[in-house]
Coordinates of C-alpha atoms and ligand atoms in Angstrom, one line a residue:
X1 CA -24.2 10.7 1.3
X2 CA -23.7 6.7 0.6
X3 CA -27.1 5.1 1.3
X4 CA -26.9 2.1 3.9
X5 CA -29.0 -0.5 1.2
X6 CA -25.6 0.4 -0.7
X7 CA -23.1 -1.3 1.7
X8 CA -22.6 -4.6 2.0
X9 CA -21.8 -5.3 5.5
X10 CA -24.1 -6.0 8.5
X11 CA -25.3 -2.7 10.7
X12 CA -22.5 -2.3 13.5
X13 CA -20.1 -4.1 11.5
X14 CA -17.4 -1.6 12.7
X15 CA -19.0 -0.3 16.0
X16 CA -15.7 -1.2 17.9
X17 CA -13.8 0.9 15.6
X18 CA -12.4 4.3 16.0
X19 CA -10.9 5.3 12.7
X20 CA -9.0 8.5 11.6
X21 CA -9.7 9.4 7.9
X22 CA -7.1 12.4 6.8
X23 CA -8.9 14.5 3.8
X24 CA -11.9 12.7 5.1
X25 CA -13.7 16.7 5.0
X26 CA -14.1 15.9 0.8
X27 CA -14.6 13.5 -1.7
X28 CA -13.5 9.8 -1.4
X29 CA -12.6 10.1 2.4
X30 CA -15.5 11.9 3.3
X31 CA -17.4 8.8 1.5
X32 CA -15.1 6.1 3.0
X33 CA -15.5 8.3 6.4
X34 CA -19.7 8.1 5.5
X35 CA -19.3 4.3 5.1
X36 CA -17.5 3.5 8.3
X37 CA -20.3 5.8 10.6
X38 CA -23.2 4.0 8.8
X39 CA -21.7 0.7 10.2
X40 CA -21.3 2.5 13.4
X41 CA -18.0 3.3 13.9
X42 CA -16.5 6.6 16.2
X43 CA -14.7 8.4 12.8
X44 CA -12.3 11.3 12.9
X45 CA -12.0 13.2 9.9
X46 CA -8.6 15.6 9.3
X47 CA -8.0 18.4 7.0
X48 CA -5.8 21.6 6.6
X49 CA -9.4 23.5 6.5
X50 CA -11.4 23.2 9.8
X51 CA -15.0 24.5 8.3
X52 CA -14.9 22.0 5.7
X53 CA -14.0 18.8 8.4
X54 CA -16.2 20.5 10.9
X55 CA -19.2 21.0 8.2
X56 CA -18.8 17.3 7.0
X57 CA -18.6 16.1 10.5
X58 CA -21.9 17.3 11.4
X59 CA -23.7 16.4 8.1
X60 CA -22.2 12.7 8.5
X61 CA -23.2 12.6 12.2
X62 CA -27.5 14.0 11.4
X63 CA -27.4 11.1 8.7
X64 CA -25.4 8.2 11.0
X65 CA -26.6 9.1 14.7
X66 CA -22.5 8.4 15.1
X67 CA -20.3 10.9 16.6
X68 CA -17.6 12.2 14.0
X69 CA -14.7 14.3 15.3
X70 CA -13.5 17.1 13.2
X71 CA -9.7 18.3 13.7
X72 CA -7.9 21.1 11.0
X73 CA -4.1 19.1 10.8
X74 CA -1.7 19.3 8.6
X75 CA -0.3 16.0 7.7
X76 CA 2.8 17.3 6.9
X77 CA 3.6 18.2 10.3
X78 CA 4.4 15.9 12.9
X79 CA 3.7 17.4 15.9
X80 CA 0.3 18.5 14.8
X81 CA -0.4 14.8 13.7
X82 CA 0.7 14.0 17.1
X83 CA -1.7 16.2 18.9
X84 CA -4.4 15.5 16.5
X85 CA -4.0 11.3 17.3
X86 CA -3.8 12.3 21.4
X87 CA -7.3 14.5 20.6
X88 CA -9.2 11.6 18.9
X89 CA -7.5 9.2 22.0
X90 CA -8.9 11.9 24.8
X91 CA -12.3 11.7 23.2
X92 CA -12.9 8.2 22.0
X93 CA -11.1 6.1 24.3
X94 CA -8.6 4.8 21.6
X95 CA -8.2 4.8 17.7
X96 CA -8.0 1.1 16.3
X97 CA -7.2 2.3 12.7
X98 CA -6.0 5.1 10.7
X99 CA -7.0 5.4 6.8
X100 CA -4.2 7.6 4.8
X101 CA -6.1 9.6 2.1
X102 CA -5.3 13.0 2.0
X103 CA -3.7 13.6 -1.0
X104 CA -2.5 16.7 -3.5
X105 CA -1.8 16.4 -7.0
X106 CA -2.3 18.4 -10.1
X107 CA -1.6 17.4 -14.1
X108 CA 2.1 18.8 -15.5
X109 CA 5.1 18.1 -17.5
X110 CA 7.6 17.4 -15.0
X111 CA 10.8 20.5 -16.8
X112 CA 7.2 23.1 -16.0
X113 CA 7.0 22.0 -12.0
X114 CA 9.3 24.2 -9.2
X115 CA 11.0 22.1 -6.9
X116 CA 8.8 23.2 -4.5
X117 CA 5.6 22.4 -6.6
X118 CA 6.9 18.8 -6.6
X119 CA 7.8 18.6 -2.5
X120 CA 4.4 19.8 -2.2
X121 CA 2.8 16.4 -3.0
X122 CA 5.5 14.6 -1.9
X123 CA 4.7 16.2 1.5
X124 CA 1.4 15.8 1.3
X125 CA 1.4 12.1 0.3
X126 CA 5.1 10.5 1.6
X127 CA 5.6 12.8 4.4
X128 CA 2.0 13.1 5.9
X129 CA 1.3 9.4 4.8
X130 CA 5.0 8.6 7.0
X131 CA 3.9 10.7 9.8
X132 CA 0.1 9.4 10.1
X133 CA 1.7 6.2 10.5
X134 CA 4.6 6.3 12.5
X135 CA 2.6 8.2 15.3
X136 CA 0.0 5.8 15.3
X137 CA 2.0 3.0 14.9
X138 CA 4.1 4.2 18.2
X139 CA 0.6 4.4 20.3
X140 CA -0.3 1.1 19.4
X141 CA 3.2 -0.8 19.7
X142 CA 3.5 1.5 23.2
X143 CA -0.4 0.4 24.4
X144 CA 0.2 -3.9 22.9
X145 CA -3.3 -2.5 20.9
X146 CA -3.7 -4.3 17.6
X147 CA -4.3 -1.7 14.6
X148 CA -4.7 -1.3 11.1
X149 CA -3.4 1.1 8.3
X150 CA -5.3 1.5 5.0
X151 CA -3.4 3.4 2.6
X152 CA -5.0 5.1 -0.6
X153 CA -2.6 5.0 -3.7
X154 CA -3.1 4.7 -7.3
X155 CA -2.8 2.1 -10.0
X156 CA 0.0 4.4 -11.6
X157 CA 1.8 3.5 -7.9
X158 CA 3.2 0.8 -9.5
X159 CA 3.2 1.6 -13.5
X160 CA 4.3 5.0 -13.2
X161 CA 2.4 8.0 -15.3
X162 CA 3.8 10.8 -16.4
X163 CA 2.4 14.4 -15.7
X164 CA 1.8 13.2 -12.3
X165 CA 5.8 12.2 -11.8
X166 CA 5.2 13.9 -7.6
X167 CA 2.3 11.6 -7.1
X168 CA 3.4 8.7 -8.6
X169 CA 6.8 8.8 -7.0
X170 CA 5.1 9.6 -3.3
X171 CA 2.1 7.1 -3.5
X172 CA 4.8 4.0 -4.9
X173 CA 7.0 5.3 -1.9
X174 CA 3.3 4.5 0.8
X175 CA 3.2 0.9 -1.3
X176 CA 6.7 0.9 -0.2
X177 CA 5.9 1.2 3.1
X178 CA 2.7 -0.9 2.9
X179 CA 4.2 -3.8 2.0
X180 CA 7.7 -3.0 4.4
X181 CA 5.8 -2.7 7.3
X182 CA 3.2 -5.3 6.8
X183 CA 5.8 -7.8 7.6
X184 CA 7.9 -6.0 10.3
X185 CA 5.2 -4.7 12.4
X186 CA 2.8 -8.1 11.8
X187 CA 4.7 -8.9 15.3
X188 CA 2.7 -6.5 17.0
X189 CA -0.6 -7.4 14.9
X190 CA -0.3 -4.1 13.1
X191 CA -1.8 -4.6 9.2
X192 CA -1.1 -2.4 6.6
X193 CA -3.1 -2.5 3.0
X194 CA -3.4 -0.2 0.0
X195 CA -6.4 0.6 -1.9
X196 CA -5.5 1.3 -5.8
X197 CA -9.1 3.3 -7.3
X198 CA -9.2 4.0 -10.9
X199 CA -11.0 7.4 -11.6
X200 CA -14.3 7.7 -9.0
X201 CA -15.5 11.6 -9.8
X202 CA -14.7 13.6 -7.2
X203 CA -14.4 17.8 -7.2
X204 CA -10.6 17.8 -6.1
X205 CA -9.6 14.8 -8.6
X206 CA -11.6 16.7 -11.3
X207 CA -10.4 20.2 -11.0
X208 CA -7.4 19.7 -11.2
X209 CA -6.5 16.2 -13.0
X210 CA -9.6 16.4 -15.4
X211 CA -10.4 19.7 -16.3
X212 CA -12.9 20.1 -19.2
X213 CA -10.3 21.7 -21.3
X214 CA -8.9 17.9 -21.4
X215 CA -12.1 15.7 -21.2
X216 CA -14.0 17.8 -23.6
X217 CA -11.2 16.5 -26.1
X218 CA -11.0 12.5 -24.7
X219 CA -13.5 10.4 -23.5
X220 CA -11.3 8.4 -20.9
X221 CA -14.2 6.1 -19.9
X222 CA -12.9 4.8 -23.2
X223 CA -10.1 3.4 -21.2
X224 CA -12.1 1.3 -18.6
X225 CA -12.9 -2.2 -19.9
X226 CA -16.4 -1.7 -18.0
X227 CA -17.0 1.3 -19.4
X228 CA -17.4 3.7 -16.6
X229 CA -16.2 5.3 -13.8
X230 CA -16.2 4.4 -10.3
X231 CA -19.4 4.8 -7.7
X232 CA -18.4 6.3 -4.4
X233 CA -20.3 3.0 -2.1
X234 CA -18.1 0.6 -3.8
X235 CA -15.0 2.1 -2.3
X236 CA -16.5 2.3 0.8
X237 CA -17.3 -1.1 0.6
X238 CA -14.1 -2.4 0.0
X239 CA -12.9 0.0 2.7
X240 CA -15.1 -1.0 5.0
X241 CA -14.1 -4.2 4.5
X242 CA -10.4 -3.6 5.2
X243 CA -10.9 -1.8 8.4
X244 CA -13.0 -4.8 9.6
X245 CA -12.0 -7.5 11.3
X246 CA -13.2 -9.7 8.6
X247 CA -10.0 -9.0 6.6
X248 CA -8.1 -9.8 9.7
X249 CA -5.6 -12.1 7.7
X250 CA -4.9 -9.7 4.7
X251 CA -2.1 -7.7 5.2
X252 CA 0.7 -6.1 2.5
X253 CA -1.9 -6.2 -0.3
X254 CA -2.9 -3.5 -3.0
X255 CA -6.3 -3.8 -3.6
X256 CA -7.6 -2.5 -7.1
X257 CA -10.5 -1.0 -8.2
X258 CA -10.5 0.6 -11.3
X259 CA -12.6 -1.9 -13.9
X260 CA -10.0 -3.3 -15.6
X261 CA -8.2 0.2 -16.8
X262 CA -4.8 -0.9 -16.1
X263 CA -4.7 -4.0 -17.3
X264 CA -6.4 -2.6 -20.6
X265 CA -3.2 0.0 -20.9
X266 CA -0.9 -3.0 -20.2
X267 CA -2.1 -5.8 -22.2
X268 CA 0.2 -6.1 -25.6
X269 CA -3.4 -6.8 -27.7
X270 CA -5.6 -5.0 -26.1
X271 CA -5.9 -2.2 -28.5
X272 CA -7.5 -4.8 -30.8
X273 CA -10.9 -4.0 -29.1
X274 CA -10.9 -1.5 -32.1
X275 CA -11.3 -3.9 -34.8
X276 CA -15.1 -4.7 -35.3
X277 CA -16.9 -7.5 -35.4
X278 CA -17.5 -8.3 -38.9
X279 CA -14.1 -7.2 -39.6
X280 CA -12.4 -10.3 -38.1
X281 CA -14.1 -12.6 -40.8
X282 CA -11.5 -10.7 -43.0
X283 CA -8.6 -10.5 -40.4
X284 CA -8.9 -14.2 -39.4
X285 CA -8.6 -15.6 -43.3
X286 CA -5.9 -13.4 -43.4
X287 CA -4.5 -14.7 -40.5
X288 CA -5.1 -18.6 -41.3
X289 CA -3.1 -18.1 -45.1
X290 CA -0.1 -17.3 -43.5
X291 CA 0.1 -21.3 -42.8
X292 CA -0.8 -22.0 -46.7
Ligands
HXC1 C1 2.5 23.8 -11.7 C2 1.8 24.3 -9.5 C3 0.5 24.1 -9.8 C4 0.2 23.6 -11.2 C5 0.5 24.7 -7.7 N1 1.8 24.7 -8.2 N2 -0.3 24.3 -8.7 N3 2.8 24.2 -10.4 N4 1.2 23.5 -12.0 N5 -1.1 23.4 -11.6 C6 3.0 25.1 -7.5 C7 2.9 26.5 -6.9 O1 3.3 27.5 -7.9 C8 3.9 26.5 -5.8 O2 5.3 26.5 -6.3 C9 3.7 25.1 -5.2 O3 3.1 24.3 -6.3 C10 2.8 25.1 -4.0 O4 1.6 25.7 -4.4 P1 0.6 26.3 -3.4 O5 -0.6 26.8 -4.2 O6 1.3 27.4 -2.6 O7 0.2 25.1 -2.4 P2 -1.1 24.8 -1.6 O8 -2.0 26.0 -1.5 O9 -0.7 24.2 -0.3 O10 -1.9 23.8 -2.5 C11 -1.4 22.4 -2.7 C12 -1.8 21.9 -4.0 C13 -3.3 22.0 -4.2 C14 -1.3 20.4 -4.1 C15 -1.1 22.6 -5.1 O11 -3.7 21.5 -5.5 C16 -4.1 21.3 -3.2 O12 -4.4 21.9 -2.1 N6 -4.5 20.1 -3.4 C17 -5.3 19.2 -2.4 C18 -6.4 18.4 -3.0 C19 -6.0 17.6 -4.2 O13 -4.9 17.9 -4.8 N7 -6.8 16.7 -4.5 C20 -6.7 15.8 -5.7 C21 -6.2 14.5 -5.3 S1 -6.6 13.5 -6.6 P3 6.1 27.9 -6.3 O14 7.5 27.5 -6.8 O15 5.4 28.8 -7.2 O16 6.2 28.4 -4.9 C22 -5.5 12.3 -6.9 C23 -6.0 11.2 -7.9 C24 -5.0 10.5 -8.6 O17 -4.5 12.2 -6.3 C25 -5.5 9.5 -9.6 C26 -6.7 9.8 -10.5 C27 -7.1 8.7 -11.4
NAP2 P1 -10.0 15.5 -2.6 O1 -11.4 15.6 -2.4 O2 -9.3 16.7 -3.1 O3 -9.3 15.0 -1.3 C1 -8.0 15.3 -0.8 C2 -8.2 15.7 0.6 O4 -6.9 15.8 1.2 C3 -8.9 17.0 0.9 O5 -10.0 16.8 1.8 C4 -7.9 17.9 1.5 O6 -8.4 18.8 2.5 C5 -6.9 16.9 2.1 N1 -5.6 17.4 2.3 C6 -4.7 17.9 1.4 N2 -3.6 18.3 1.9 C7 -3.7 18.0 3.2 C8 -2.8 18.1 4.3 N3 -1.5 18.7 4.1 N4 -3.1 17.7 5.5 C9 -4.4 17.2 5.7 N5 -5.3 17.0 4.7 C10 -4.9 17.4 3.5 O7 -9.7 14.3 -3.7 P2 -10.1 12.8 -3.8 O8 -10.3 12.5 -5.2 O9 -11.2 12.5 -2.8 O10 -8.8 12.0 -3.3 C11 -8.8 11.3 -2.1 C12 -7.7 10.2 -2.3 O11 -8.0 9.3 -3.3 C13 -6.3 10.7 -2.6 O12 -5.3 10.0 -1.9 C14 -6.2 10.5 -4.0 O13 -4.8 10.4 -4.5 C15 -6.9 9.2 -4.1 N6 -7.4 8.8 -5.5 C16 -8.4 9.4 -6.0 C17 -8.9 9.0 -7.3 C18 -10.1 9.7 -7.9 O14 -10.4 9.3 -9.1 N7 -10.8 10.6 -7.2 C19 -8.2 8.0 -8.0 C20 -7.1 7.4 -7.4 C21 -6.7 7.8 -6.1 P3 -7.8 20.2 2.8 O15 -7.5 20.9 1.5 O16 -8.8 20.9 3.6 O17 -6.6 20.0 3.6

């Protein structure tokens, strides 16, 4: 459970809110869902699995004092979306903003995966991501209601990564969208952001993108300029943030949190972080006799 002295906005920050958080049952969108009650918003949490939304529910709502809906839907079907966004309206009065985050994925070469092994994350992610937001965003264009869409992608959105090919092609097509729709629907105050995490441990993300077979072998904190991994509050946080109103001029953005790990992979010289520190006396005389 986040603990409230680990969030940075005011108590009842969001109390006006009534946000939908699909996969919110586990891991980061049950944290993200855990952030948004603690500020007081009415959260409802989707899954495919009804105990685990309706477990989490509870266990968020004994810690908050906030009533969190629980709903079993399957993103990747429309009507069920449908019914699930017309549940949350019956009970809450309204939704004001919908946070894409359900997600499947798994670590492969690409010539091993069945065609239907890669639809299933690009259902998951494109097609459930498309339908989340095209049903909500024809309840609020129909009801002139202002809302807000927070999409969770990944850095490798925009770089690409092999042996996640499915993921990477559906979360660059919901930046797609993010950014396409930020501008067309602006005209009816509709915002639309991403959220780009680097690795924050999570049983889901672990099992299957991490497993100790692989990080017995590589240390991939290695990768991340800051050295670690990410802590569940400061997604929330930046969350939080976005599904305020204080972020009410932000839209089409991808916001990313991942200490530097990118940038690390990107940048031509990085890798010279290898070289140690009495070793550049050497290097840099080197270096200068070129010009003599
Ligand atoms: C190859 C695989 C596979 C694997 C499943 N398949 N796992 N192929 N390697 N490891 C194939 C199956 O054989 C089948 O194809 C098809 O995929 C569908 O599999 P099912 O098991 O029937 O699907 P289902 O039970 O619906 O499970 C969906 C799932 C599963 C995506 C495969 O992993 C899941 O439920 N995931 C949800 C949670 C999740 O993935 N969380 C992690 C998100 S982390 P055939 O042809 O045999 O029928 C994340 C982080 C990114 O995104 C960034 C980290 C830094
Ligand atoms: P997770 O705990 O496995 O979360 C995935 C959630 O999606 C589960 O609650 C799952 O619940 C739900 N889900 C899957 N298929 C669904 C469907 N068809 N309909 C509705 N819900 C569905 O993994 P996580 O690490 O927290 O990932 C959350 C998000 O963060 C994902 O978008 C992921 O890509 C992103 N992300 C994670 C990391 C990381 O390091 N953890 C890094 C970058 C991005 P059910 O199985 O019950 O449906």
């Amino acid at each position: 459970m986040i603990e409230k002295e680990n969030l940075m906005l005011r108590e009842g920050a969001l109390k006006d809110e009534v946000i939908i958080v699909t996969g919110g049952g586990t891991g980061l969108g049950r944290s993200m869902a855990e952030g948004f009650s603690l500020l007081g918003a009415k959260v409802s949490i989707w899954g495919r699995r009804l105990e685990v939304v309706q477990k989490t529910a509870a266990e968020i709502t004994a810690a908050t004092g906030n009533e969190v809906s629980a709903l079993a839907c399957d993103v990747r079907n429309y009507d069920e979306v449908e019914t699930s966004l017309n549940l949350v309206i019956a009970k809450f009065g309204k939704v004001t903003g919908l946070v894409n985050n359900a997600a499947g994925n798994f670590i492969s070469p690409t010539e091993r995966l069945s065609h239907r092994a890669f639809d299933i994350v690009l259902d998951i992610v494109l097609k459930g991501g498309k339908n989340c937001i095209l049903a909500c965003g024809k309840y609020w264009i129909k009801e002139k209601l202002q809302g807000n869409v927070l999409s969770i992608t990944t850095t490798y959105a925009t770089t690409g990564s092999g042996y996640v090919v499915p993921s990477a092609a559906a979360k660059a097509g919901m930046l797609a969208i993010t950014r396409s729709l930020a501008v067309e629907w602006a005209k009816y105050n509709i915002r639309f952001n991403t959220i780009s995490p680097g690795p924050f441990p999570t049983k889901g993300a672990w099992d299957r993108l991490f497993p100790e077979a692989i990080s017995n072998r590589f240390d991939f904190t290695k990768k991340i300029p800051l050295g670690r991994v990410g802590n569940h509050h400061e997604l929330a946080n930046l969350a939080s943030y976005i599904m305020s109103d204080f972020s009410a001029f932000m839209t089409g953005e991808e916001l990313i949190i991942d200490g530097g790990e990118w940038l690390k992979g990107a940048g031509e010289f990085n890798f010279l972080d290898m070289i140690k520190p009495e070793e550049w006396d050497e290097l840099e005389k080197i270096v200068r006799g070129v010009k003599s």
